[in-house]
Amino acid sequence: GEMFGFLEAIEILDGFSGECRPAAAAAALVLALSRGKAIADEPAKVRSSKAKRAAMRDVIELVTKAEDLLKDYSWHEGVAFGRLVASDWNFWWLLQQLQIVLKNLFPDLWADP
C-alpha cells in the first residue's frame, strides 16, 4: 500500500544519504511534503486525528533528517550557508510548500491569538 512505499523510500534514503547529502536532504523534504499532502488531501470527515498526528511525526522526522544532512554537509565539506540558500536543490521552496500544506492541515496552529 501507500505506507509501504513511504517506508521503503525512507529506507532507500537512509542507504544513500552519505553519497550526496544535499540530494538526500532534498529527497527527505520531498518525502515530508508528500506525506503531509497525502493526509491533507483526504476529506476532513475521513481523516482521523491519529492519522494527522502520525503524519506530523513523519514530517518532523524527515525535516529533522534533512536538517542534519545539511548541517553535516556544511560542516564536513566547509560549505557556507549562503551556498545552500543559492543551491539548485530548492530547499527553501520545499520548506515553504510544506508550510502551506501544514497550515491547511493544522489551521489552529496559525490562528491569531
PDB file of C-alpha atoms in Angstrom:
ATOM      1  CA  GLY A   1       0.000   0.000   0.000  1.00  0.00           C
ATOM      2  CA  GLU A   2       0.900   3.671   0.176  1.00  0.00           C
ATOM      3  CA  MET A   3       2.534   3.374   3.609  1.00  0.00           C
ATOM      4  CA  PHE A   4       4.797   0.540   2.450  1.00  0.00           C
ATOM      5  CA  GLY A   5       6.052   2.714  -0.400  1.00  0.00           C
ATOM      6  CA  PHE A   6       6.723   5.565   2.022  1.00  0.00           C
ATOM      7  CA  LEU A   7       8.662   3.361   4.436  1.00  0.00           C
ATOM      8  CA  GLU A   8      10.583   1.792   1.579  1.00  0.00           C
ATOM      9  CA  ALA A   9      11.528   5.260   0.313  1.00  0.00           C
ATOM     10  CA  ILE A  10      12.877   6.206   3.748  1.00  0.00           C
ATOM     11  CA  GLU A  11      14.941   3.017   3.829  1.00  0.00           C
ATOM     12  CA  ILE A  12      16.407   3.796   0.413  1.00  0.00           C
ATOM     13  CA  LEU A  13      17.112   7.359   1.513  1.00  0.00           C
ATOM     14  CA  ASP A  14      18.975   6.096   4.586  1.00  0.00           C
ATOM     15  CA  GLY A  15      21.112   3.830   2.434  1.00  0.00           C
ATOM     16  CA  PHE A  16      22.262   6.567   0.068  1.00  0.00           C
ATOM     17  CA  SER A  17      22.257   9.682   2.247  1.00  0.00           C
ATOM     18  CA  GLY A  18      26.054   9.753   2.600  1.00  0.00           C
ATOM     19  CA  GLU A  19      26.688   9.805  -1.142  1.00  0.00           C
ATOM     20  CA  CYS A  20      25.168  13.210  -1.866  1.00  0.00           C
ATOM     21  CA  ARG A  21      23.867  14.862   1.274  1.00  0.00           C
ATOM     22  CA  PRO A  22      22.160  17.816  -0.474  1.00  0.00           C
ATOM     23  CA  ALA A  23      20.258  15.414  -2.743  1.00  0.00           C
ATOM     24  CA  ALA A  24      19.324  13.225   0.219  1.00  0.00           C
ATOM     25  CA  ALA A  25      18.172  16.305   2.165  1.00  0.00           C
ATOM     26  CA  ALA A  26      16.027  17.439  -0.769  1.00  0.00           C
ATOM     27  CA  ALA A  27      14.609  13.909  -1.062  1.00  0.00           C
ATOM     28  CA  ALA A  28      13.746  13.903   2.650  1.00  0.00           C
ATOM     29  CA  LEU A  29      11.898  17.202   2.192  1.00  0.00           C
ATOM     30  CA  VAL A  30      10.049  15.844  -0.848  1.00  0.00           C
ATOM     31  CA  LEU A  31       9.024  12.793   1.200  1.00  0.00           C
ATOM     32  CA  ALA A  32       7.873  15.062   4.052  1.00  0.00           C
ATOM     33  CA  LEU A  33       5.865  17.161   1.607  1.00  0.00           C
ATOM     34  CA  SER A  34       4.353  14.034   0.036  1.00  0.00           C
ATOM     35  CA  ARG A  35       3.455  12.628   3.447  1.00  0.00           C
ATOM     36  CA  GLY A  36       1.808  15.854   4.555  1.00  0.00           C
ATOM     37  CA  LYS A  37      -0.005  16.332   1.257  1.00  0.00           C
ATOM     38  CA  ALA A  38      -1.316  12.758   1.235  1.00  0.00           C
ATOM     39  CA  ILE A  39      -3.055  13.226   4.567  1.00  0.00           C
ATOM     40  CA  ALA A  40      -4.143  16.804   3.786  1.00  0.00           C
ATOM     41  CA  ASP A  41      -5.787  15.669   0.541  1.00  0.00           C
ATOM     42  CA  GLU A  42      -8.067  13.234   2.386  1.00  0.00           C
ATOM     43  CA  PRO A  43     -11.542  14.593   3.085  1.00  0.00           C
ATOM     44  CA  ALA A  44     -11.656  16.095   6.590  1.00  0.00           C
ATOM     45  CA  LYS A  45     -14.529  13.806   7.632  1.00  0.00           C
ATOM     46  CA  VAL A  46     -12.421  10.726   6.747  1.00  0.00           C
ATOM     47  CA  ARG A  47      -9.126  11.943   8.190  1.00  0.00           C
ATOM     48  CA  SER A  48      -8.615  10.940  11.812  1.00  0.00           C
ATOM     49  CA  SER A  49      -6.694  12.928  14.391  1.00  0.00           C
ATOM     50  CA  LYS A  50      -4.492   9.853  14.885  1.00  0.00           C
ATOM     51  CA  ALA A  51      -3.582   9.873  11.179  1.00  0.00           C
ATOM     52  CA  LYS A  52      -2.842  13.608  11.332  1.00  0.00           C
ATOM     53  CA  ARG A  53      -0.556  13.116  14.359  1.00  0.00           C
ATOM     54  CA  ALA A  54       1.244  10.215  12.658  1.00  0.00           C
ATOM     55  CA  ALA A  55       1.762  12.304   9.517  1.00  0.00           C
ATOM     56  CA  MET A  56       3.074  15.198  11.608  1.00  0.00           C
ATOM     57  CA  ARG A  57       5.567  12.888  13.376  1.00  0.00           C
ATOM     58  CA  ASP A  58       6.767  11.613  10.000  1.00  0.00           C
ATOM     59  CA  VAL A  59       7.106  15.150   8.648  1.00  0.00           C
ATOM     60  CA  ILE A  60       9.073  16.265  11.718  1.00  0.00           C
ATOM     61  CA  GLU A  61      11.361  13.249  11.442  1.00  0.00           C
ATOM     62  CA  LEU A  62      12.033  13.844   7.747  1.00  0.00           C
ATOM     63  CA  VAL A  63      12.630  17.586   8.126  1.00  0.00           C
ATOM     64  CA  THR A  64      14.999  16.844  11.013  1.00  0.00           C
ATOM     65  CA  LYS A  65      16.834  14.323   8.811  1.00  0.00           C
ATOM     66  CA  ALA A  66      17.152  16.954   6.064  1.00  0.00           C
ATOM     67  CA  GLU A  67      18.445  19.486   8.571  1.00  0.00           C
ATOM     68  CA  ASP A  68      21.010  17.022   9.923  1.00  0.00           C
ATOM     69  CA  LEU A  69      22.183  16.158   6.412  1.00  0.00           C
ATOM     70  CA  LEU A  70      22.608  19.819   5.503  1.00  0.00           C
ATOM     71  CA  LYS A  71      24.417  20.628   8.749  1.00  0.00           C
ATOM     72  CA  ASP A  72      26.718  17.664   8.224  1.00  0.00           C
ATOM     73  CA  TYR A  73      27.375  18.654   4.624  1.00  0.00           C
ATOM     74  CA  SER A  74      28.043  22.260   5.542  1.00  0.00           C
ATOM     75  CA  TRP A  75      30.334  21.316   8.420  1.00  0.00           C
ATOM     76  CA  HIS A  76      32.342  18.499   6.844  1.00  0.00           C
ATOM     77  CA  GLU A  77      32.580  19.945   3.344  1.00  0.00           C
ATOM     78  CA  GLY A  78      33.103  23.524   4.509  1.00  0.00           C
ATOM     79  CA  VAL A  79      30.102  24.762   2.524  1.00  0.00           C
ATOM     80  CA  ALA A  80      28.884  28.181   3.628  1.00  0.00           C
ATOM     81  CA  PHE A  81      25.211  28.577   4.490  1.00  0.00           C
ATOM     82  CA  GLY A  82      24.798  31.123   1.685  1.00  0.00           C
ATOM     83  CA  ARG A  83      25.754  28.461  -0.855  1.00  0.00           C
ATOM     84  CA  LEU A  84      22.983  26.235   0.485  1.00  0.00           C
ATOM     85  CA  VAL A  85      20.497  29.089   0.123  1.00  0.00           C
ATOM     86  CA  ALA A  86      21.547  29.541  -3.502  1.00  0.00           C
ATOM     87  CA  SER A  87      21.522  25.785  -4.177  1.00  0.00           C
ATOM     88  CA  ASP A  88      19.716  24.262  -7.127  1.00  0.00           C
ATOM     89  CA  TRP A  89      18.098  21.783  -4.719  1.00  0.00           C
ATOM     90  CA  ASN A  90      15.378  24.323  -3.775  1.00  0.00           C
ATOM     91  CA  PHE A  91      15.398  23.510  -0.046  1.00  0.00           C
ATOM     92  CA  TRP A  92      13.614  26.725   0.892  1.00  0.00           C
ATOM     93  CA  TRP A  93      10.886  26.340  -1.721  1.00  0.00           C
ATOM     94  CA  LEU A  94      10.252  22.793  -0.492  1.00  0.00           C
ATOM     95  CA  LEU A  95      10.036  24.060   3.093  1.00  0.00           C
ATOM     96  CA  GLN A  96       7.615  26.804   2.013  1.00  0.00           C
ATOM     97  CA  GLN A  97       5.403  24.249   0.247  1.00  0.00           C
ATOM     98  CA  LEU A  98       5.488  22.074   3.353  1.00  0.00           C
ATOM     99  CA  GLN A  99       4.473  25.046   5.492  1.00  0.00           C
ATOM    100  CA  ILE A 100       1.481  25.688   3.213  1.00  0.00           C
ATOM    101  CA  VAL A 101       0.377  22.043   3.488  1.00  0.00           C
ATOM    102  CA  LEU A 102       0.770  22.024   7.273  1.00  0.00           C
ATOM    103  CA  LYS A 103      -1.078  25.336   7.597  1.00  0.00           C
ATOM    104  CA  ASN A 104      -4.041  23.790   5.779  1.00  0.00           C
ATOM    105  CA  LEU A 105      -3.813  20.585   7.801  1.00  0.00           C
ATOM    106  CA  PHE A 106      -3.434  22.288  11.204  1.00  0.00           C
ATOM    107  CA  PRO A 107      -5.117  25.712  10.839  1.00  0.00           C
ATOM    108  CA  ASP A 108      -5.398  26.222  14.629  1.00  0.00           C
ATOM    109  CA  LEU A 109      -1.614  26.400  14.898  1.00  0.00           C
ATOM    110  CA  TRP A 110      -1.623  29.557  12.743  1.00  0.00           C
ATOM    111  CA  ALA A 111      -4.763  31.115  14.218  1.00  0.00           C
ATOM    112  CA  ASP A 112      -4.459  34.622  15.633  1.00  0.00           C
ATOM    113  CA  PRO A 113      -4.357  34.634  19.459  1.00  0.00           C
TER     114      PRO A 113
END
